[in-house]
Amino acid sequence: MKMARLPVIFFPFLTLLLISVSTNINVLGELPFSAMFVFGDSLVDSGNNNYLNSLARANFVPYGIDFSEGPTGRFSNGKTVTDILGEIIGLPLLPAFADTLIKSRNISWGVNYASAAAGILDETGQNLGERISFRQQVQDFNTTVRQMKIQMEHNQLSQHLANSLTVVIHGSNDYINNYFLPEQYTSSFNYDPKNYADLLIEVYKRHILSLHDLGLRRFLLAGLGPLGCIPRQLALGSVPRGECRPHINDIVDMFNVLLKSLVDQLNAEHHGSVFAYGNTYGVFNDLINNAKTYGFTVTDSGCCGIGRNQAQITCLFALFPCLDRDKYVFWDAFHTTQAVNNIVAHKAFAGPPSDCYPINVKQMAQMWVLPSGQNKTSVPSIVSKN
């Protein structure tokens, strides 16, 4: 990174979830995870793009309208999925990596490396300007590790990293700002959908293993949502109300099938580490198909935007958003509301295998955080049964 370029959750249910978190804390009073490290795109960017020459920025109103710190660079009206997941496991808001370089920020709880428009492939998102690719995010994490080596002795740092939760949310831009833009990228001419998904997973695995080599052991790898249902795709395709673009969804789901298989492979090959697949696609299909059950009334339009589906032009500076934001699935043309992020985070934390496979984040913590501080290494036997 070149710095010069620089909720719809019932309260009783939420209370029970928070109580369950306390049961994950061991007898020494330690948290289930020592830290959290986040790698991804605009779905979880917490301000890294604020310092870049990029069109993909959200450090202006009305972004952050429901966030205590205002428009920080988060692409939502409020908290992101990883903000909420961090809260559930007892961690404070993580600093953006860029802020750790230019401000005095505590990195002991973890760091957020996500960058809007970034993808698995280096060239993804170049149509929007500067961004921090997955490759560069891994390099940035290495910088953080070097910083932490000054603060901790070797064994302590190794245990700290092994006891951290790693969340990866990458891949959406490799489709939205690459494969689905044939006028600007050649990927759709060079690869059919299956071969392109194979390429993405090959590069993705390489980066995951690099993070593993640097000491991380507990991974939540999020799949892609049904991109054919986001307001921007609906607006481009002039889709009838209540429908999505099935061709887009079918292409995206090829990546998800391979990612889930990769999780099985990684669990089998790396004993003592834990990899879980977050079924974002399934969770969002359920949200959209059963919107009223979750308290949503608008599933095909952004709360903030202009034109068809409030998505032909996404949320702009000082644009007036909808008032009933908790009734909307989508905040703008591409991103979800805080209400949806709340639901997704809780499903990742405590959902069944259909939501988080083969185990959820809560089970991940229970498997290896022991009073003695030792790691359990029997994950592959669990995976093999699924």
mmCIF file of C-alpha atoms in Angstrom:
data_model
loop_
_atom_site.group_PDB
_atom_site.id
_atom_site.type_symbol
_atom_site.label_atom_id
_atom_site.label_comp_id
_atom_site.label_asym_id
_atom_site.label_seq_id
_atom_site.Cartn_x
_atom_site.Cartn_y
_atom_site.Cartn_z
ATOM 1 C CA MET A 1 0.000 0.000 0.000
ATOM 2 C CA LYS A 2 1.457 3.343 -1.043
ATOM 3 C CA MET A 3 0.378 5.851 1.534
ATOM 4 C CA ALA A 4 1.466 8.755 -0.636
ATOM 5 C CA ARG A 5 -1.438 7.892 -2.943
ATOM 6 C CA LEU A 6 -2.955 7.607 -0.368
ATOM 7 C CA PRO A 7 -31.252 -4.384 13.282
ATOM 8 C CA VAL A 8 -33.852 -6.776 12.902
ATOM 9 C CA ILE A 9 -32.916 -8.929 15.895
ATOM 10 C CA PHE A 10 -35.295 -9.436 18.803
ATOM 11 C CA PHE A 11 -33.704 -8.151 22.005
ATOM 12 C CA PRO A 12 -34.369 -11.315 24.065
ATOM 13 C CA PHE A 13 -32.627 -13.384 21.363
ATOM 14 C CA LEU A 14 -29.701 -10.964 21.209
ATOM 15 C CA THR A 15 -29.397 -11.117 25.003
ATOM 16 C CA LEU A 16 -29.231 -14.907 24.918
ATOM 17 C CA LEU A 17 -26.505 -14.744 22.291
ATOM 18 C CA LEU A 18 -24.482 -12.329 24.353
ATOM 19 C CA ILE A 19 -24.900 -14.536 27.411
ATOM 20 C CA SER A 20 -23.688 -17.499 25.363
ATOM 21 C CA VAL A 21 -20.547 -15.556 24.490
ATOM 22 C CA SER A 22 -19.662 -15.361 28.172
ATOM 23 C CA THR A 23 -19.690 -19.160 28.342
ATOM 24 C CA ASN A 24 -16.891 -19.195 25.774
ATOM 25 C CA ILE A 25 -14.569 -17.242 28.059
ATOM 26 C CA ASN A 26 -12.246 -19.615 29.879
ATOM 27 C CA VAL A 27 -11.649 -19.769 33.611
ATOM 28 C CA LEU A 28 -8.754 -17.334 33.334
ATOM 29 C CA GLY A 29 -11.181 -14.696 32.076
ATOM 30 C CA GLU A 30 -9.676 -14.641 28.605
ATOM 31 C CA LEU A 31 -11.702 -13.951 25.463
ATOM 32 C CA PRO A 32 -12.453 -16.852 23.079
ATOM 33 C CA PHE A 33 -10.221 -15.157 20.486
ATOM 34 C CA SER A 34 -7.194 -13.048 21.320
ATOM 35 C CA ALA A 35 -7.694 -10.843 18.260
ATOM 36 C CA MET A 36 -9.416 -10.644 14.877
ATOM 37 C CA PHE A 37 -7.836 -9.903 11.523
ATOM 38 C CA VAL A 38 -10.075 -8.936 8.608
ATOM 39 C CA PHE A 39 -9.244 -9.219 4.904
ATOM 40 C CA GLY A 40 -11.735 -8.221 2.265
ATOM 41 C CA ASP A 41 -13.466 -5.601 0.166
ATOM 42 C CA SER A 42 -16.015 -2.819 0.659
ATOM 43 C CA LEU A 43 -18.353 -5.123 2.571
ATOM 44 C CA VAL A 44 -15.963 -4.846 5.518
ATOM 45 C CA ASP A 45 -13.692 -1.878 4.690
ATOM 46 C CA SER A 46 -13.459 0.293 7.814
ATOM 47 C CA GLY A 47 -11.565 3.205 6.284
ATOM 48 C CA ASN A 48 -8.513 1.983 4.374
ATOM 49 C CA ASN A 49 -9.727 3.530 1.132
ATOM 50 C CA ASN A 50 -9.965 6.952 2.782
ATOM 51 C CA TYR A 51 -6.283 7.403 1.980
ATOM 52 C CA LEU A 52 -6.411 6.239 -1.634
ATOM 53 C CA ASN A 53 -7.116 7.947 -4.935
ATOM 54 C CA SER A 54 -10.243 5.919 -5.518
ATOM 55 C CA LEU A 55 -13.851 6.330 -6.541
ATOM 56 C CA ALA A 56 -14.680 3.600 -4.017
ATOM 57 C CA ARG A 57 -14.864 5.678 -0.855
ATOM 58 C CA ALA A 58 -17.526 6.126 1.797
ATOM 59 C CA ASN A 59 -16.105 8.702 4.217
ATOM 60 C CA PHE A 60 -18.962 11.130 3.679
ATOM 61 C CA VAL A 61 -22.598 11.462 4.710
ATOM 62 C CA PRO A 62 -25.043 9.782 4.548
ATOM 63 C CA TYR A 63 -22.722 6.773 4.982
ATOM 64 C CA GLY A 64 -22.435 6.046 8.683
ATOM 65 C CA ILE A 65 -25.687 7.833 9.454
ATOM 66 C CA ASP A 66 -26.457 5.201 12.122
ATOM 67 C CA PHE A 67 -22.853 4.660 13.221
ATOM 68 C CA SER A 68 -21.617 6.241 16.435
ATOM 69 C CA GLU A 69 -18.474 7.607 14.754
ATOM 70 C CA GLY A 70 -20.249 8.872 11.631
ATOM 71 C CA PRO A 71 -18.908 8.371 8.087
ATOM 72 C CA THR A 72 -15.644 6.512 8.731
ATOM 73 C CA GLY A 73 -15.344 4.812 5.347
ATOM 74 C CA ARG A 74 -17.741 1.954 6.074
ATOM 75 C CA PHE A 75 -20.035 1.200 3.135
ATOM 76 C CA SER A 76 -23.218 1.008 5.158
ATOM 77 C CA ASN A 77 -25.543 3.110 7.259
ATOM 78 C CA GLY A 78 -23.943 1.566 10.338
ATOM 79 C CA LYS A 79 -21.751 -1.327 11.394
ATOM 80 C CA THR A 80 -20.308 -3.938 9.070
ATOM 81 C CA VAL A 81 -20.570 -7.701 9.540
ATOM 82 C CA THR A 82 -17.111 -7.895 11.081
ATOM 83 C CA ASP A 83 -17.801 -4.961 13.400
ATOM 84 C CA ILE A 84 -20.746 -6.889 14.811
ATOM 85 C CA LEU A 85 -18.974 -10.237 14.859
ATOM 86 C CA GLY A 86 -16.162 -8.612 16.817
ATOM 87 C CA GLU A 87 -18.667 -7.259 19.326
ATOM 88 C CA ILE A 88 -20.194 -10.700 19.787
ATOM 89 C CA ILE A 89 -16.851 -12.255 20.685
ATOM 90 C CA GLY A 90 -15.956 -9.348 22.955
ATOM 91 C CA LEU A 91 -13.516 -7.341 20.834
ATOM 92 C CA PRO A 92 -13.523 -3.555 20.278
ATOM 93 C CA LEU A 93 -13.776 -2.009 16.823
ATOM 94 C CA LEU A 94 -10.653 -2.820 14.848
ATOM 95 C CA PRO A 95 -8.481 -0.050 13.412
ATOM 96 C CA ALA A 96 -8.037 0.169 9.662
ATOM 97 C CA PHE A 97 -4.497 -0.828 8.713
ATOM 98 C CA ALA A 98 -3.898 2.595 7.149
ATOM 99 C CA ASP A 99 -4.661 4.241 10.489
ATOM 100 C CA THR A 100 -2.096 2.059 12.265
ATOM 101 C CA LEU A 101 0.595 3.553 10.029
ATOM 102 C CA ILE A 102 -0.219 7.217 10.530
ATOM 103 C CA LYS A 103 -1.912 7.264 13.933
ATOM 104 C CA SER A 104 -1.227 5.735 17.319
ATOM 105 C CA ARG A 105 -3.658 2.825 17.233
ATOM 106 C CA ASN A 106 -3.774 -0.290 19.396
ATOM 107 C CA ILE A 107 -3.164 -3.353 17.201
ATOM 108 C CA SER A 108 -3.300 -5.956 19.985
ATOM 109 C CA TRP A 109 -7.010 -6.667 19.376
ATOM 110 C CA GLY A 110 -6.501 -7.023 15.619
ATOM 111 C CA VAL A 111 -6.499 -4.984 12.427
ATOM 112 C CA ASN A 112 -8.780 -4.519 9.426
ATOM 113 C CA TYR A 113 -7.009 -4.673 6.033
ATOM 114 C CA ALA A 114 -10.107 -4.633 3.789
ATOM 115 C CA SER A 115 -10.248 -2.281 0.832
ATOM 116 C CA ALA A 116 -13.221 -1.279 -1.302
ATOM 117 C CA ALA A 117 -12.988 -2.429 -4.952
ATOM 118 C CA ALA A 118 -10.222 -4.903 -4.059
ATOM 119 C CA GLY A 119 -10.311 -8.475 -5.248
ATOM 120 C CA ILE A 120 -8.546 -11.782 -5.251
ATOM 121 C CA LEU A 121 -6.880 -10.864 -8.536
ATOM 122 C CA ASP A 122 -4.499 -7.910 -8.541
ATOM 123 C CA GLU A 123 -6.146 -6.192 -11.521
ATOM 124 C CA THR A 124 -9.676 -6.387 -10.106
ATOM 125 C CA GLY A 125 -11.198 -2.978 -9.357
ATOM 126 C CA GLN A 126 -8.667 -0.944 -11.321
ATOM 127 C CA ASN A 127 -11.600 0.726 -13.087
ATOM 128 C CA LEU A 128 -12.331 2.511 -9.785
ATOM 129 C CA GLY A 129 -8.785 3.648 -9.092
ATOM 130 C CA GLU A 130 -6.451 2.669 -6.279
ATOM 131 C CA ARG A 131 -7.336 -0.245 -4.044
ATOM 132 C CA ILE A 132 -5.478 -2.723 -1.837
ATOM 133 C CA SER A 133 -5.604 -6.180 -3.431
ATOM 134 C CA PHE A 134 -5.748 -9.394 -1.424
ATOM 135 C CA ARG A 135 -2.049 -9.901 -2.185
ATOM 136 C CA GLN A 136 -1.179 -6.486 -0.747
ATOM 137 C CA GLN A 137 -3.438 -7.050 2.268
ATOM 138 C CA VAL A 138 -1.395 -10.150 3.093
ATOM 139 C CA GLN A 139 1.777 -8.075 2.823
ATOM 140 C CA ASP A 140 0.218 -5.464 5.097
ATOM 141 C CA PHE A 141 -0.530 -8.173 7.653
ATOM 142 C CA ASN A 142 3.139 -9.119 7.524
ATOM 143 C CA THR A 143 3.918 -5.505 8.418
ATOM 144 C CA THR A 144 1.611 -5.811 11.433
ATOM 145 C CA VAL A 145 3.331 -9.026 12.500
ATOM 146 C CA ARG A 146 6.682 -7.234 12.402
ATOM 147 C CA GLN A 147 5.199 -4.506 14.601
ATOM 148 C CA MET A 148 3.896 -7.101 17.046
ATOM 149 C CA LYS A 149 7.285 -8.812 17.237
ATOM 150 C CA ILE A 150 8.516 -5.662 18.944
ATOM 151 C CA GLN A 151 5.702 -5.893 21.507
ATOM 152 C CA MET A 152 5.710 -9.640 22.223
ATOM 153 C CA GLU A 153 8.292 -12.372 22.630
ATOM 154 C CA HIS A 154 8.234 -15.183 20.073
ATOM 155 C CA ASN A 155 6.151 -17.802 21.902
ATOM 156 C CA GLN A 156 3.630 -15.226 23.096
ATOM 157 C CA LEU A 157 3.175 -13.868 19.577
ATOM 158 C CA SER A 158 2.797 -17.365 18.112
ATOM 159 C CA GLN A 159 0.070 -18.167 20.632
ATOM 160 C CA HIS A 160 -1.578 -14.784 20.062
ATOM 161 C CA LEU A 161 -1.804 -15.292 16.300
ATOM 162 C CA ALA A 162 -2.911 -18.922 16.618
ATOM 163 C CA ASN A 163 -5.680 -17.817 18.986
ATOM 164 C CA SER A 164 -6.910 -15.083 16.639
ATOM 165 C CA LEU A 165 -9.932 -15.231 14.358
ATOM 166 C CA THR A 166 -9.185 -14.529 10.707
ATOM 167 C CA VAL A 167 -12.105 -13.385 8.546
ATOM 168 C CA VAL A 168 -11.798 -13.279 4.762
ATOM 169 C CA ILE A 169 -14.513 -11.719 2.595
ATOM 170 C CA HIS A 170 -13.162 -11.583 -0.951
ATOM 171 C CA GLY A 171 -14.402 -12.354 -4.454
ATOM 172 C CA SER A 172 -17.399 -10.117 -5.135
ATOM 173 C CA ASN A 173 -15.320 -7.526 -6.967
ATOM 174 C CA ASP A 174 -13.661 -10.196 -9.085
ATOM 175 C CA TYR A 175 -17.089 -10.522 -10.652
ATOM 176 C CA ILE A 176 -18.698 -7.073 -10.281
ATOM 177 C CA ASN A 177 -15.557 -5.106 -11.127
ATOM 178 C CA ASN A 178 -13.887 -7.584 -13.443
ATOM 179 C CA TYR A 179 -15.654 -10.563 -15.009
ATOM 180 C CA PHE A 180 -18.990 -8.794 -15.480
ATOM 181 C CA LEU A 181 -17.331 -5.764 -17.133
ATOM 182 C CA PRO A 182 -16.291 -7.101 -20.557
ATOM 183 C CA GLU A 183 -15.881 -3.572 -21.883
ATOM 184 C CA GLN A 184 -13.002 -3.023 -19.446
ATOM 185 C CA TYR A 185 -11.626 -6.495 -18.658
ATOM 186 C CA THR A 186 -10.746 -9.471 -20.853
ATOM 187 C CA SER A 187 -11.391 -12.115 -18.180
ATOM 188 C CA SER A 188 -14.791 -13.161 -19.557
ATOM 189 C CA PHE A 189 -13.205 -13.670 -22.991
ATOM 190 C CA ASN A 190 -10.213 -15.581 -21.627
ATOM 191 C CA TYR A 191 -12.094 -17.836 -19.198
ATOM 192 C CA ASP A 192 -15.443 -19.557 -19.135
ATOM 193 C CA PRO A 193 -17.242 -19.234 -15.769
ATOM 194 C CA LYS A 194 -15.901 -22.544 -14.393
ATOM 195 C CA ASN A 195 -12.298 -21.855 -15.386
ATOM 196 C CA TYR A 196 -12.526 -18.348 -13.955
ATOM 197 C CA ALA A 197 -13.778 -19.720 -10.626
ATOM 198 C CA ASP A 198 -10.891 -22.218 -10.695
ATOM 199 C CA LEU A 199 -8.436 -19.350 -11.218
ATOM 200 C CA LEU A 200 -9.905 -17.337 -8.347
ATOM 201 C CA ILE A 201 -9.751 -20.275 -5.945
ATOM 202 C CA GLU A 202 -6.162 -21.062 -6.947
ATOM 203 C CA VAL A 203 -5.027 -17.512 -6.150
ATOM 204 C CA TYR A 204 -7.266 -17.347 -3.067
ATOM 205 C CA LYS A 205 -5.734 -20.531 -1.641
ATOM 206 C CA ARG A 206 -2.239 -19.166 -2.200
ATOM 207 C CA HIS A 207 -3.037 -16.088 -0.117
ATOM 208 C CA ILE A 208 -4.726 -18.104 2.633
ATOM 209 C CA LEU A 209 -1.664 -20.317 2.924
ATOM 210 C CA SER A 210 0.535 -17.216 3.125
ATOM 211 C CA LEU A 211 -1.521 -16.040 6.102
ATOM 212 C CA HIS A 212 -1.216 -19.506 7.604
ATOM 213 C CA ASP A 213 2.564 -19.375 7.151
ATOM 214 C CA LEU A 214 2.571 -16.091 9.071
ATOM 215 C CA GLY A 215 0.952 -17.799 12.067
ATOM 216 C CA LEU A 216 -2.841 -17.548 11.681
ATOM 217 C CA ARG A 217 -4.762 -20.752 12.404
ATOM 218 C CA ARG A 218 -8.508 -19.991 12.763
ATOM 219 C CA PHE A 219 -10.227 -18.946 9.533
ATOM 220 C CA LEU A 220 -13.762 -17.933 8.586
ATOM 221 C CA LEU A 221 -13.897 -17.826 4.787
ATOM 222 C CA ALA A 222 -17.073 -16.157 3.551
ATOM 223 C CA GLY A 223 -18.697 -17.186 0.308
ATOM 224 C CA LEU A 224 -20.235 -14.766 -2.158
ATOM 225 C CA GLY A 225 -23.815 -13.594 -1.938
ATOM 226 C CA PRO A 226 -26.276 -13.869 -4.847
ATOM 227 C CA LEU A 227 -24.888 -10.928 -6.833
ATOM 228 C CA GLY A 228 -27.715 -11.272 -9.329
ATOM 229 C CA CYS A 229 -30.031 -9.946 -6.605
ATOM 230 C CA ILE A 230 -28.177 -6.759 -5.637
ATOM 231 C CA PRO A 231 -29.895 -3.509 -6.719
ATOM 232 C CA ARG A 232 -27.135 -2.579 -9.185
ATOM 233 C CA GLN A 233 -27.502 -5.815 -11.139
ATOM 234 C CA LEU A 234 -31.288 -5.519 -11.048
ATOM 235 C CA ALA A 235 -31.072 -1.995 -12.443
ATOM 236 C CA LEU A 236 -28.679 -2.997 -15.221
ATOM 237 C CA GLY A 237 -30.769 -5.958 -16.251
ATOM 238 C CA SER A 238 -34.209 -4.308 -16.002
ATOM 239 C CA VAL A 239 -35.361 -7.313 -13.989
ATOM 240 C CA PRO A 240 -39.086 -7.650 -13.199
ATOM 241 C CA ARG A 241 -39.966 -6.789 -9.612
ATOM 242 C CA GLY A 242 -39.393 -9.660 -7.203
ATOM 243 C CA GLU A 243 -36.927 -11.494 -9.444
ATOM 244 C CA CYS A 244 -33.136 -11.737 -9.649
ATOM 245 C CA ARG A 245 -30.736 -12.435 -12.510
ATOM 246 C CA PRO A 246 -30.318 -16.232 -12.348
ATOM 247 C CA HIS A 247 -27.465 -16.338 -14.881
ATOM 248 C CA ILE A 248 -25.376 -14.049 -12.659
ATOM 249 C CA ASN A 249 -26.174 -16.099 -9.570
ATOM 250 C CA ASP A 250 -25.275 -19.373 -11.269
ATOM 251 C CA ILE A 251 -21.849 -18.031 -12.244
ATOM 252 C CA VAL A 252 -21.152 -16.707 -8.754
ATOM 253 C CA ASP A 253 -22.202 -19.919 -7.069
ATOM 254 C CA MET A 254 -19.510 -21.820 -8.990
ATOM 255 C CA PHE A 255 -16.986 -19.957 -6.844
ATOM 256 C CA ASN A 256 -18.884 -20.863 -3.681
ATOM 257 C CA VAL A 257 -18.916 -24.585 -4.484
ATOM 258 C CA LEU A 258 -15.149 -24.529 -4.958
ATOM 259 C CA LEU A 259 -14.583 -22.461 -1.811
ATOM 260 C CA LYS A 260 -16.544 -24.909 0.320
ATOM 261 C CA SER A 261 -14.480 -27.751 -1.131
ATOM 262 C CA LEU A 262 -11.327 -25.769 -0.381
ATOM 263 C CA VAL A 263 -12.388 -25.558 3.272
ATOM 264 C CA ASP A 264 -12.613 -29.350 3.435
ATOM 265 C CA GLN A 265 -9.220 -29.644 1.785
ATOM 266 C CA LEU A 266 -7.544 -27.153 4.114
ATOM 267 C CA ASN A 267 -9.002 -28.804 7.206
ATOM 268 C CA ALA A 268 -7.720 -32.181 6.027
ATOM 269 C CA GLU A 269 -4.252 -30.895 5.206
ATOM 270 C CA HIS A 270 -3.627 -28.595 8.171
ATOM 271 C CA HIS A 271 -4.192 -30.365 11.476
ATOM 272 C CA GLY A 272 -4.315 -27.959 14.381
ATOM 273 C CA SER A 273 -5.943 -25.283 12.217
ATOM 274 C CA VAL A 274 -9.647 -24.636 11.678
ATOM 275 C CA PHE A 275 -11.277 -23.428 8.465
ATOM 276 C CA ALA A 276 -14.992 -22.648 8.166
ATOM 277 C CA TYR A 277 -17.091 -21.656 5.153
ATOM 278 C CA GLY A 278 -19.650 -18.886 5.646
ATOM 279 C CA ASN A 279 -22.609 -19.630 3.386
ATOM 280 C CA THR A 280 -23.397 -16.024 2.483
ATOM 281 C CA TYR A 281 -25.276 -17.141 -0.614
ATOM 282 C CA GLY A 282 -27.693 -19.312 1.333
ATOM 283 C CA VAL A 283 -28.188 -16.756 4.101
ATOM 284 C CA PHE A 284 -29.042 -14.002 1.624
ATOM 285 C CA ASN A 285 -31.370 -16.198 -0.387
ATOM 286 C CA ASP A 286 -33.236 -16.900 2.820
ATOM 287 C CA LEU A 287 -33.331 -13.205 3.719
ATOM 288 C CA ILE A 288 -34.689 -12.227 0.322
ATOM 289 C CA ASN A 289 -37.172 -15.088 -0.034
ATOM 290 C CA ASN A 290 -38.453 -14.732 3.543
ATOM 291 C CA ALA A 291 -37.994 -11.002 3.985
ATOM 292 C CA LYS A 292 -41.125 -10.424 6.057
ATOM 293 C CA THR A 293 -40.062 -13.105 8.532
ATOM 294 C CA TYR A 294 -36.935 -11.059 9.225
ATOM 295 C CA GLY A 295 -38.818 -7.758 9.296
ATOM 296 C CA PHE A 296 -37.780 -6.449 5.854
ATOM 297 C CA THR A 297 -40.156 -4.935 3.339
ATOM 298 C CA VAL A 298 -37.765 -3.771 0.572
ATOM 299 C CA THR A 299 -35.396 -6.325 -0.954
ATOM 300 C CA ASP A 300 -34.685 -4.999 -4.450
ATOM 301 C CA SER A 301 -33.798 -1.320 -3.988
ATOM 302 C CA GLY A 302 -31.126 0.611 -2.184
ATOM 303 C CA CYS A 303 -32.022 2.850 0.734
ATOM 304 C CA CYS A 304 -29.679 5.479 -0.719
ATOM 305 C CA GLY A 305 -29.309 5.903 -4.468
ATOM 306 C CA ILE A 306 -30.769 7.318 -7.664
ATOM 307 C CA GLY A 307 -32.698 5.825 -10.586
ATOM 308 C CA ARG A 308 -34.106 2.363 -11.199
ATOM 309 C CA ASN A 309 -33.979 0.335 -7.980
ATOM 310 C CA GLN A 310 -32.239 3.373 -6.426
ATOM 311 C CA ALA A 311 -29.132 1.843 -7.967
ATOM 312 C CA GLN A 312 -28.381 3.308 -11.386
ATOM 313 C CA ILE A 313 -26.301 5.803 -9.415
ATOM 314 C CA THR A 314 -25.241 4.646 -5.968
ATOM 315 C CA CYS A 315 -25.303 6.725 -2.783
ATOM 316 C CA LEU A 316 -23.718 10.160 -3.237
ATOM 317 C CA PHE A 317 -22.539 12.885 -0.872
ATOM 318 C CA ALA A 318 -25.408 14.462 1.094
ATOM 319 C CA LEU A 319 -28.026 12.393 -0.725
ATOM 320 C CA PHE A 320 -31.071 11.896 1.485
ATOM 321 C CA PRO A 321 -31.553 8.192 2.316
ATOM 322 C CA CYS A 322 -34.729 6.359 3.238
ATOM 323 C CA LEU A 323 -36.007 6.864 6.761
ATOM 324 C CA ASP A 324 -37.008 3.263 7.558
ATOM 325 C CA ARG A 325 -33.517 1.815 7.064
ATOM 326 C CA ASP A 326 -34.145 -1.306 9.138
ATOM 327 C CA LYS A 327 -36.806 -2.311 6.603
ATOM 328 C CA TYR A 328 -34.285 -2.401 3.738
ATOM 329 C CA VAL A 329 -31.990 -5.283 2.872
ATOM 330 C CA PHE A 330 -29.688 -3.018 0.858
ATOM 331 C CA TRP A 331 -28.220 0.303 1.920
ATOM 332 C CA ASP A 332 -26.988 1.327 -1.539
ATOM 333 C CA ALA A 333 -26.555 -0.251 -4.979
ATOM 334 C CA PHE A 334 -24.108 -2.879 -3.701
ATOM 335 C CA HIS A 335 -24.014 -3.035 0.094
ATOM 336 C CA THR A 336 -26.318 -4.182 2.857
ATOM 337 C CA THR A 337 -27.806 -2.300 5.775
ATOM 338 C CA GLN A 338 -26.665 -2.629 9.356
ATOM 339 C CA ALA A 339 -29.828 -4.624 10.066
ATOM 340 C CA VAL A 340 -28.789 -7.295 7.563
ATOM 341 C CA ASN A 341 -25.180 -7.241 8.750
ATOM 342 C CA ASN A 342 -26.445 -7.944 12.256
ATOM 343 C CA ILE A 343 -28.285 -11.054 11.123
ATOM 344 C CA VAL A 344 -25.409 -12.347 9.007
ATOM 345 C CA ALA A 345 -22.902 -11.894 11.845
ATOM 346 C CA HIS A 346 -25.062 -13.833 14.287
ATOM 347 C CA LYS A 347 -25.577 -16.645 11.787
ATOM 348 C CA ALA A 348 -21.815 -16.895 11.304
ATOM 349 C CA PHE A 349 -21.362 -16.968 15.066
ATOM 350 C CA ALA A 350 -24.017 -19.487 16.070
ATOM 351 C CA GLY A 351 -25.757 -20.734 12.932
ATOM 352 C CA PRO A 352 -26.182 -24.363 11.812
ATOM 353 C CA PRO A 353 -23.859 -26.006 9.234
ATOM 354 C CA SER A 354 -26.148 -24.750 6.480
ATOM 355 C CA ASP A 355 -25.051 -21.223 7.468
ATOM 356 C CA CYS A 356 -21.468 -21.864 8.580
ATOM 357 C CA TYR A 357 -19.750 -25.126 7.586
ATOM 358 C CA PRO A 358 -18.532 -27.432 9.081
ATOM 359 C CA ILE A 359 -18.636 -25.470 12.330
ATOM 360 C CA ASN A 360 -19.631 -21.952 13.306
ATOM 361 C CA VAL A 361 -17.464 -19.345 15.025
ATOM 362 C CA LYS A 362 -18.791 -20.207 18.475
ATOM 363 C CA GLN A 363 -17.940 -23.873 17.994
ATOM 364 C CA MET A 364 -14.554 -22.900 16.594
ATOM 365 C CA ALA A 365 -13.757 -21.095 19.817
ATOM 366 C CA GLN A 366 -15.020 -23.935 21.990
ATOM 367 C CA MET A 367 -12.926 -26.489 20.116
ATOM 368 C CA TRP A 368 -9.590 -24.935 20.857
ATOM 369 C CA VAL A 369 -9.802 -22.342 23.656
ATOM 370 C CA LEU A 370 -9.121 -24.455 26.725
ATOM 371 C CA PRO A 371 -8.321 -23.434 30.335
ATOM 372 C CA SER A 372 -4.797 -24.778 29.846
ATOM 373 C CA GLY A 373 -4.309 -22.641 26.782
ATOM 374 C CA GLN A 374 -3.543 -25.664 24.606
ATOM 375 C CA ASN A 375 -4.854 -26.112 21.064
ATOM 376 C CA LYS A 376 -7.081 -29.006 20.111
ATOM 377 C CA THR A 377 -6.136 -30.643 16.812
ATOM 378 C CA SER A 378 -9.026 -32.999 15.983
ATOM 379 C CA VAL A 379 -10.787 -30.847 13.386
ATOM 380 C CA PRO A 380 -10.257 -33.155 10.363
ATOM 381 C CA SER A 381 -12.207 -36.004 11.981
ATOM 382 C CA ILE A 382 -15.202 -33.685 12.261
ATOM 383 C CA VAL A 383 -14.894 -32.487 8.693
ATOM 384 C CA SER A 384 -14.657 -36.016 7.319
ATOM 385 C CA LYS A 385 -18.120 -36.817 8.674
ATOM 386 C CA ASN A 386 -19.808 -34.093 6.621
#
